[in-house]
GROMACS .gro file of N, CA, C and O in nm:
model
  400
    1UNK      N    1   9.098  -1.786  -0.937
    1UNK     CA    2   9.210  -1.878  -0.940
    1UNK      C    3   9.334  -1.805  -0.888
    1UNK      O    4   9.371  -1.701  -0.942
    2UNK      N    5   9.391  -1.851  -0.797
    2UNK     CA    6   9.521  -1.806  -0.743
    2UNK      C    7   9.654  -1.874  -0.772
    2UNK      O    8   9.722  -1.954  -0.708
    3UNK      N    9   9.664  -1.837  -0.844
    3UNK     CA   10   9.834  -1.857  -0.831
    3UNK      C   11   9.926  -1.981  -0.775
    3UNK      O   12   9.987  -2.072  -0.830
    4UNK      N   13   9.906  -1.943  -0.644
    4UNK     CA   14   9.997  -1.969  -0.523
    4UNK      C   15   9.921  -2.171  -0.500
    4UNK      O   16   9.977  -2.277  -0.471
    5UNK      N   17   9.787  -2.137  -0.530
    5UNK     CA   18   9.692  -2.230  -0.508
    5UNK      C   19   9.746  -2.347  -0.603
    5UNK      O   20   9.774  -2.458  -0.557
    6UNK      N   21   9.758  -2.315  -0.738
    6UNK     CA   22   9.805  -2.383  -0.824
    6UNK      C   23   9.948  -2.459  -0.825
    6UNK      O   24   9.989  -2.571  -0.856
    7UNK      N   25  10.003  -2.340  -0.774
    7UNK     CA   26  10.141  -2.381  -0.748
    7UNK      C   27  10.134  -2.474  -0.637
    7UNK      O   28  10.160  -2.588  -0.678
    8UNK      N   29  10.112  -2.471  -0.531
    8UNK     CA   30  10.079  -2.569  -0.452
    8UNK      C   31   9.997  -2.680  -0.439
    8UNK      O   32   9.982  -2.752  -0.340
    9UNK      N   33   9.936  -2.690  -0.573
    9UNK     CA   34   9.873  -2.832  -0.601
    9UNK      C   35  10.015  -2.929  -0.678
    9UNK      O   36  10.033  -3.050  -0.668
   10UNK      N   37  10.081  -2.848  -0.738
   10UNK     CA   38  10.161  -2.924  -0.822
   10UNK      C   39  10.263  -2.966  -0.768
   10UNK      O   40  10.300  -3.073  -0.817
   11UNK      N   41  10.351  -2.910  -0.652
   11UNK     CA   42  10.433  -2.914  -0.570
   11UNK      C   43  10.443  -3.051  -0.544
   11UNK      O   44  10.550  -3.108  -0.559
   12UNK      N   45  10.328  -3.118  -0.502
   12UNK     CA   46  10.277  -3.292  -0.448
   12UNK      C   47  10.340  -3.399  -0.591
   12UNK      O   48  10.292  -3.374  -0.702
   13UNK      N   49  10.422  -3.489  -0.581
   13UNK     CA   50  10.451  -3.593  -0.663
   13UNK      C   51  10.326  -3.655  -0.698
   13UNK      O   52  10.293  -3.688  -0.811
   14UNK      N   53  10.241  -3.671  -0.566
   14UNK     CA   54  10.146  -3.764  -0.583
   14UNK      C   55  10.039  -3.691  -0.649
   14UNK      O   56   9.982  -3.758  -0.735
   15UNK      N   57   9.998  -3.584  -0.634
   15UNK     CA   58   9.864  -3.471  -0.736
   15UNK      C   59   9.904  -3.468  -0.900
   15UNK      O   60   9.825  -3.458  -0.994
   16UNK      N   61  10.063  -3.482  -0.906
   16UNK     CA   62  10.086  -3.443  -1.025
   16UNK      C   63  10.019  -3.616  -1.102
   16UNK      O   64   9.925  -3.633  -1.179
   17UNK      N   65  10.124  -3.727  -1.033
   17UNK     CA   66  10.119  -3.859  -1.083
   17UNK      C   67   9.904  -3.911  -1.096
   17UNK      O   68   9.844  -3.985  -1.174
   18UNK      N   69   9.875  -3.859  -1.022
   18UNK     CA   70   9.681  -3.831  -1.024
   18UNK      C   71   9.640  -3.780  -1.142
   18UNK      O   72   9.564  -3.844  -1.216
   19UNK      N   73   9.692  -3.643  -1.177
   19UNK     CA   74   9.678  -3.596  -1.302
   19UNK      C   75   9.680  -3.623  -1.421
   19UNK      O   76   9.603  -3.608  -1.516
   20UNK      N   77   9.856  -3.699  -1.393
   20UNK     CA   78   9.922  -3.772  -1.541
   20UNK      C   79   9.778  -3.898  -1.567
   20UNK      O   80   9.706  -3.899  -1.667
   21UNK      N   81   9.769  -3.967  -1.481
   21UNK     CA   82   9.646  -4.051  -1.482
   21UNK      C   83   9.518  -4.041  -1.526
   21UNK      O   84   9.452  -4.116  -1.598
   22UNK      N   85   9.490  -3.935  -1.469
   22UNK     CA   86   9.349  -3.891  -1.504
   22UNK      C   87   9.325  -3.829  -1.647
   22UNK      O   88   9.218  -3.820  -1.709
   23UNK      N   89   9.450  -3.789  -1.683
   23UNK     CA   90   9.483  -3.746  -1.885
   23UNK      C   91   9.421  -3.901  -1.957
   23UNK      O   92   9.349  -3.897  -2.057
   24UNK      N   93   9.454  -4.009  -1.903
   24UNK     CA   94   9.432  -4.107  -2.007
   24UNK      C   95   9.363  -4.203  -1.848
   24UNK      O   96   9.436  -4.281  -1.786
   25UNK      N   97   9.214  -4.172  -1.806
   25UNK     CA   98   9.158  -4.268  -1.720
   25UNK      C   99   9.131  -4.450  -1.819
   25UNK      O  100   9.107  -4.554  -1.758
   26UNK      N  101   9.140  -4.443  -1.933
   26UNK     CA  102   9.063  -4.547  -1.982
   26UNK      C  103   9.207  -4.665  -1.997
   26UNK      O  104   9.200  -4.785  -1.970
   27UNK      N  105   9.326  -4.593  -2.044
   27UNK     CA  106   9.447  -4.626  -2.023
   27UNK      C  107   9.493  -4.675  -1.867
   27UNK      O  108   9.577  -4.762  -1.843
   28UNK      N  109   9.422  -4.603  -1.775
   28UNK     CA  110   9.514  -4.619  -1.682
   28UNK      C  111   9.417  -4.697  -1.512
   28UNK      O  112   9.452  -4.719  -1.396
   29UNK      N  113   9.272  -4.717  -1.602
   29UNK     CA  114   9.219  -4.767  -1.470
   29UNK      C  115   9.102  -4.849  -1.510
   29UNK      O  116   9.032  -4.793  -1.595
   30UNK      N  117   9.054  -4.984  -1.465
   30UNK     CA  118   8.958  -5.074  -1.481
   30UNK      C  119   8.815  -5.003  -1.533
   30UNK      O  120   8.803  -4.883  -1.510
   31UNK      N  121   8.732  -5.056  -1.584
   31UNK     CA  122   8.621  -4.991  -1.631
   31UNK      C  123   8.492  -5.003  -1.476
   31UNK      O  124   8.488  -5.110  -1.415
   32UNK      N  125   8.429  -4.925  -1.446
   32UNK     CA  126   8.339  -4.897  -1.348
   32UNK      C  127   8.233  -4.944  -1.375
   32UNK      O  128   8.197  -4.967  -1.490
   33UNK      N  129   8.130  -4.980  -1.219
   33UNK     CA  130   8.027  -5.052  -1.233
   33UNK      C  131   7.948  -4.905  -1.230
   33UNK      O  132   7.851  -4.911  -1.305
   34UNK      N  133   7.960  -4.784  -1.169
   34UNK     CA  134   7.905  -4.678  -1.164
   34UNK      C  135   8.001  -4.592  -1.244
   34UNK      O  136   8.123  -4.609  -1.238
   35UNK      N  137   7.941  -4.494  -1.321
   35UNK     CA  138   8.051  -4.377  -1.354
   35UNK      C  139   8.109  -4.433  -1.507
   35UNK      O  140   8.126  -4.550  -1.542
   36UNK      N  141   8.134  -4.294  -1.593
   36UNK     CA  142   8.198  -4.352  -1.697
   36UNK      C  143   8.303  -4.283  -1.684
   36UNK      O  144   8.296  -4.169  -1.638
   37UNK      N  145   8.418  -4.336  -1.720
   37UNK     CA  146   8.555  -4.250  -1.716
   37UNK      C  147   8.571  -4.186  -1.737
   37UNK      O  148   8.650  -4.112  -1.678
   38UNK      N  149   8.504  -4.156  -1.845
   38UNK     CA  150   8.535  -4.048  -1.943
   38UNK      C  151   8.455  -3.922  -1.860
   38UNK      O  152   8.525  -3.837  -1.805
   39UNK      N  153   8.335  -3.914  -1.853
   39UNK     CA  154   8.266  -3.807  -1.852
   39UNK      C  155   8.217  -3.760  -1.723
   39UNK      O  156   8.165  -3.651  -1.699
   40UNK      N  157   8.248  -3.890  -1.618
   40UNK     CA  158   8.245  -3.896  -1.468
   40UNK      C  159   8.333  -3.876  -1.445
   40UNK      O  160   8.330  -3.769  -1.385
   41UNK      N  161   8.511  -3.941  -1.455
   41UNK     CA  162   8.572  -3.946  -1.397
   41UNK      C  163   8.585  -4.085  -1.306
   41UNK      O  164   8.503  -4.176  -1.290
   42UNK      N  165   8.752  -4.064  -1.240
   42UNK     CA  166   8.765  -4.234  -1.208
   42UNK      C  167   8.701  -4.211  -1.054
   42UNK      O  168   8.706  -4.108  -0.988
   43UNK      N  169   8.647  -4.323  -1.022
   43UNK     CA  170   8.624  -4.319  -0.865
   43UNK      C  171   8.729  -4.293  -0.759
   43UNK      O  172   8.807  -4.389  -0.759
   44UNK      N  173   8.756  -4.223  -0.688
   44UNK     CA  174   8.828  -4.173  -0.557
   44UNK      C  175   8.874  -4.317  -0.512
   44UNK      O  176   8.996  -4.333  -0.500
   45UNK      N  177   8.797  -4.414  -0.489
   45UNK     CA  178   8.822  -4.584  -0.463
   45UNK      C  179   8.958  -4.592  -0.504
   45UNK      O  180   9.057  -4.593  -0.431
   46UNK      N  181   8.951  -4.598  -0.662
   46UNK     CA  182   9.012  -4.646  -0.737
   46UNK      C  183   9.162  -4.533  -0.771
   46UNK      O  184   9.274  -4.549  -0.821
   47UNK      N  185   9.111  -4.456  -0.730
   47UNK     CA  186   9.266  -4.372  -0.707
   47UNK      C  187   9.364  -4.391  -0.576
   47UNK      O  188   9.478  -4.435  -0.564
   48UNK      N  189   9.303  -4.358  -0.519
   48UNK     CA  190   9.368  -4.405  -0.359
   48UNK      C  191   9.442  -4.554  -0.383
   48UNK      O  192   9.561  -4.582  -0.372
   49UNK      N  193   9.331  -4.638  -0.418
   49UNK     CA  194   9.426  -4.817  -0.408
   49UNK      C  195   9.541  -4.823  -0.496
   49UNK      O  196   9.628  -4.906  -0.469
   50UNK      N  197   9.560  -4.717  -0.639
   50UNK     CA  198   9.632  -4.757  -0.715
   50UNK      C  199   9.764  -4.668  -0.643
   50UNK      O  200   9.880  -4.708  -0.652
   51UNK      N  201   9.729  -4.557  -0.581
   51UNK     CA  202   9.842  -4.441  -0.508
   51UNK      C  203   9.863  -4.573  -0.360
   51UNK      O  204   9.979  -4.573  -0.316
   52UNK      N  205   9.815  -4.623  -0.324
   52UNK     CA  206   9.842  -4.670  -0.222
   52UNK      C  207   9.837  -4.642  -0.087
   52UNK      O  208   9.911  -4.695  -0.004
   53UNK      N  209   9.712  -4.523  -0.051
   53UNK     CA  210   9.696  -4.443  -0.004
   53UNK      C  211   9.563  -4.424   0.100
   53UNK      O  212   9.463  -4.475   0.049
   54UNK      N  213   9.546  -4.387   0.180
   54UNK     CA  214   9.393  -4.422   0.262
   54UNK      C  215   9.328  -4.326   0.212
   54UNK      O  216   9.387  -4.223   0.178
   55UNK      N  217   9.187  -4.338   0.197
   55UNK     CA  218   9.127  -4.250   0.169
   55UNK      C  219   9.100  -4.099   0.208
   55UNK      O  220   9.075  -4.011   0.126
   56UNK      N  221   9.108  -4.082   0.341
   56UNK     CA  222   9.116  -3.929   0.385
   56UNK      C  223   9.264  -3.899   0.337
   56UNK      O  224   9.268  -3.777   0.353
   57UNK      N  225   9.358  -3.927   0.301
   57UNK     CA  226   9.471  -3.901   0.240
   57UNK      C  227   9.425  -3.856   0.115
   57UNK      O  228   9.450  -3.746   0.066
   58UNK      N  229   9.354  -3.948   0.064
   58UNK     CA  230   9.325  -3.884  -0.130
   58UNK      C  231   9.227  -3.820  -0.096
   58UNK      O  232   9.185  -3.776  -0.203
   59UNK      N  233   9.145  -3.776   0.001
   59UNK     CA  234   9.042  -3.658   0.000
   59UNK      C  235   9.135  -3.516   0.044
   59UNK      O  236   9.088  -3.403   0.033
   60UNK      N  237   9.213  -3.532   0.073
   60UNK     CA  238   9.287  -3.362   0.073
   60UNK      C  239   9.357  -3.377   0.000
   60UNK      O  240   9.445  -3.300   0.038
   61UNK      N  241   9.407  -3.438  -0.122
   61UNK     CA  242   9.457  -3.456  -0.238
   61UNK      C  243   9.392  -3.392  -0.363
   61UNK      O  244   9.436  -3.328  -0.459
   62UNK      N  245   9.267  -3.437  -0.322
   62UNK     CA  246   9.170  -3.409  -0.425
   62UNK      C  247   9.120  -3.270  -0.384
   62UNK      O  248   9.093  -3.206  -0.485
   63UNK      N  249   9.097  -3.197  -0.266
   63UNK     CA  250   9.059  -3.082  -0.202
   63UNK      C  251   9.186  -2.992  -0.230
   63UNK      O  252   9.168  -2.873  -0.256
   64UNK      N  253   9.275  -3.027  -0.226
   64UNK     CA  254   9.366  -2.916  -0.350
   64UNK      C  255   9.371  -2.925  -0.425
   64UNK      O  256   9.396  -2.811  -0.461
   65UNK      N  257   9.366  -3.013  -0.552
   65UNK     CA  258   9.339  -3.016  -0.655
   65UNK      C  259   9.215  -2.947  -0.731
   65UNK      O  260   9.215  -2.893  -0.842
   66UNK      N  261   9.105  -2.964  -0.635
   66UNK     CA  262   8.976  -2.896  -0.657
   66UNK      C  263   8.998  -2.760  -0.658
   66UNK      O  264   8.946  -2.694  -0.749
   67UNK      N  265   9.067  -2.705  -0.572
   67UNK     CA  266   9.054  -2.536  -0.500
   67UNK      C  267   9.116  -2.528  -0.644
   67UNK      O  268   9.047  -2.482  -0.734
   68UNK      N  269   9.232  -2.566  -0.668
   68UNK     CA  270   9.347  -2.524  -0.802
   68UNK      C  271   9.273  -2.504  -0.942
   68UNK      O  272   9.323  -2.451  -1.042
   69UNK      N  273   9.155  -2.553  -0.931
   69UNK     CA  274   9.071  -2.514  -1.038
   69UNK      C  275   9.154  -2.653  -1.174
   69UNK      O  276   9.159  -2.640  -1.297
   70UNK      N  277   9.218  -2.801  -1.070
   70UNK     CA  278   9.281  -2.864  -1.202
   70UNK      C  279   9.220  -3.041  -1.226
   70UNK      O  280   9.258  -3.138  -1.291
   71UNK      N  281   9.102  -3.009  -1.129
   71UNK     CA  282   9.001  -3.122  -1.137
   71UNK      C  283   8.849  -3.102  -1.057
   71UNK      O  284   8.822  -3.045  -0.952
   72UNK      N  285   8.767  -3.171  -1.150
   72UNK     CA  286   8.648  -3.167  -1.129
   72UNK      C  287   8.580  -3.258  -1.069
   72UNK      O  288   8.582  -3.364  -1.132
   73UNK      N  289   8.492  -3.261  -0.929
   73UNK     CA  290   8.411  -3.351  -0.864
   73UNK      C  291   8.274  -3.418  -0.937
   73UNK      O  292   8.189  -3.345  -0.988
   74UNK      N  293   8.263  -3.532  -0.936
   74UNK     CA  294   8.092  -3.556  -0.954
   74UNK      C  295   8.019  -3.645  -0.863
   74UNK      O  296   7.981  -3.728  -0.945
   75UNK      N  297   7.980  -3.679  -0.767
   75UNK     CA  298   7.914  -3.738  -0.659
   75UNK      C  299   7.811  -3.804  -0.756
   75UNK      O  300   7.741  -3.757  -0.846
   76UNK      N  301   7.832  -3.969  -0.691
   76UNK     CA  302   7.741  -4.049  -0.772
   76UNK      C  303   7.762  -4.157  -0.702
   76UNK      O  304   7.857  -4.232  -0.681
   77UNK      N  305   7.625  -4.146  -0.665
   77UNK     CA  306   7.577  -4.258  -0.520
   77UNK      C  307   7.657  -4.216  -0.390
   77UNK      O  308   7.653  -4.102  -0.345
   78UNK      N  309   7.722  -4.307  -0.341
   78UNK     CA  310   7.777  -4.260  -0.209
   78UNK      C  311   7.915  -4.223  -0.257
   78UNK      O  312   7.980  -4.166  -0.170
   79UNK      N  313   7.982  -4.239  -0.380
   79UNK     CA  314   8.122  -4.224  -0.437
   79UNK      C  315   8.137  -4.099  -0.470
   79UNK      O  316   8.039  -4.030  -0.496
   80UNK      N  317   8.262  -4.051  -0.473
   80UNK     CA  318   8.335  -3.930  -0.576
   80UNK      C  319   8.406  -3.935  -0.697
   80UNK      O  320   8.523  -3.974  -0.708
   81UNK      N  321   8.318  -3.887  -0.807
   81UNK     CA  322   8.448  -3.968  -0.915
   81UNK      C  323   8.515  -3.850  -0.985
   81UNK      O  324   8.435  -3.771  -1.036
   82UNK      N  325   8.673  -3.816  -1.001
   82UNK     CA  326   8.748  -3.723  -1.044
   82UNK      C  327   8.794  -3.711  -1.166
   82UNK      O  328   8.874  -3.792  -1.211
   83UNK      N  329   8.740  -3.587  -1.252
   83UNK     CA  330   8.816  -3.582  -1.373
   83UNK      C  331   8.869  -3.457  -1.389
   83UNK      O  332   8.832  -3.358  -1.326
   84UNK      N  333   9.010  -3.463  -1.522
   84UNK     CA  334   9.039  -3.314  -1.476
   84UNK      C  335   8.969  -3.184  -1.573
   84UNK      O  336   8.881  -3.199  -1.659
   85UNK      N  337   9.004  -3.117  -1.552
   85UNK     CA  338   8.927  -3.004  -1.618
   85UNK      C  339   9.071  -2.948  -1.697
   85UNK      O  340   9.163  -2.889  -1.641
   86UNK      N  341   9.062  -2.984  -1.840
   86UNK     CA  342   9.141  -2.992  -1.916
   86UNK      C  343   9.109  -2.828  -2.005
   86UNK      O  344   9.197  -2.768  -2.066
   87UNK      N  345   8.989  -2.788  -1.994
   87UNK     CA  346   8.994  -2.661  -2.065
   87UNK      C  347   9.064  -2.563  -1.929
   87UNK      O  348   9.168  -2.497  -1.934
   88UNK      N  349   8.993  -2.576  -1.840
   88UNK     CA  350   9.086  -2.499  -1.721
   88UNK      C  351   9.225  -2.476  -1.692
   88UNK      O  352   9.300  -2.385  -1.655
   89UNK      N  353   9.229  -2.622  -1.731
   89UNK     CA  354   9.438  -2.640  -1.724
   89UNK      C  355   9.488  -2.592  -1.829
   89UNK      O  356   9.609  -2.587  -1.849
   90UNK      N  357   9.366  -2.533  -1.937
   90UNK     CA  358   9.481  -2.489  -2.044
   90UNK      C  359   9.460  -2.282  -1.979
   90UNK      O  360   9.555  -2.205  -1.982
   91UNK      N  361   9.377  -2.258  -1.950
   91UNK     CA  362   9.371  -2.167  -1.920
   91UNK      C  363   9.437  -2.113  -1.795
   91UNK      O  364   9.456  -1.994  -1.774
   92UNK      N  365   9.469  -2.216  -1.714
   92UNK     CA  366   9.592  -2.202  -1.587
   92UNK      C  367   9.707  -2.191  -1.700
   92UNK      O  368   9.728  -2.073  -1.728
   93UNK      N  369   9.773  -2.266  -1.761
   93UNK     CA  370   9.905  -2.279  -1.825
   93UNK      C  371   9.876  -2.135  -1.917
   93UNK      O  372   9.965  -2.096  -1.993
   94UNK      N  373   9.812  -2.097  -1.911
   94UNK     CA  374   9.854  -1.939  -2.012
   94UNK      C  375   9.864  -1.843  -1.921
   94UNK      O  376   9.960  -1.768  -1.942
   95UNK      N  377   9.776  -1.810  -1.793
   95UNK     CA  378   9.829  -1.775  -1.659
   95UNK      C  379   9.955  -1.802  -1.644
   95UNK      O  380  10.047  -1.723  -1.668
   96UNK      N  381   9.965  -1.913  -1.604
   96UNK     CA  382  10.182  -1.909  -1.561
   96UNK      C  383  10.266  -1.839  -1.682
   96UNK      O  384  10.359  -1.758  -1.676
   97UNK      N  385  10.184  -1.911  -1.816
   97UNK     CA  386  10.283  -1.827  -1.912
   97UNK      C  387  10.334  -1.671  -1.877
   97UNK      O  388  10.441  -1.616  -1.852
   98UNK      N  389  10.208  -1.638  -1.888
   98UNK     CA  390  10.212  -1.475  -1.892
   98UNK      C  391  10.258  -1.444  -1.743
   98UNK      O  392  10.327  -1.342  -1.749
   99UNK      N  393  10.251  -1.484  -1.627
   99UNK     CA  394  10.335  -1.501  -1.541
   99UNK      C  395  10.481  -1.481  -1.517
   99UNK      O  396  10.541  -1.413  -1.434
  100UNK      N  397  10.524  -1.570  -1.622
  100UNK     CA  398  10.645  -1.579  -1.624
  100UNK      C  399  10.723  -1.507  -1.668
  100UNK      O  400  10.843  -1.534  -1.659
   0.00000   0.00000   0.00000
């Protein structure tokens, strides 16, 4: 995990506002015909339409987010569905701590 990587995922309004989202998917997005929110993650679909965004836009969204070690992929069927990796993010945030 780098640093710089992290820092530059967060930098984005739109990675952070993905994030805030993806903390509460059941709160914040329709229930899926594939995928459970919870344990899949929301579909890439369904992120992009709500960001307003084309899809190769939310795929290098999500490709820094991934590298940053602050969300997790699961491929299911032809879809991507994103959740974050909440033990990781606590272990990034003690990194910056001690960082700082």
């Amino acid at each position: 995990m780098e640093l710089a990587d992290i820092f530059r995922a967060l930098a984005n309004e739109r990675r952070l506002q993905i994030l805030e989202w993806l903390k509460d998917p059941v709160r914040n997005f329709p229930p899926q015909l594939h995928g459970d929110l919870i344990a899949d993650g929301v579909c890439g679909v369904w992120l992009a339409d709500k960001l307003g965004i084309s899809h190769p836009t939310l795929s290098e969204h999500m490709r820094v987010l991934i590298q940053a070690g602050l969300v997790t992929p699961t491929k299911i069927k032809q879809w991507t569905f994103y959740r974050r990796d909440d033990i990781r993010i606590a272990e990034i945030t003690k990194a910056i701590e001690a960082a700082v």
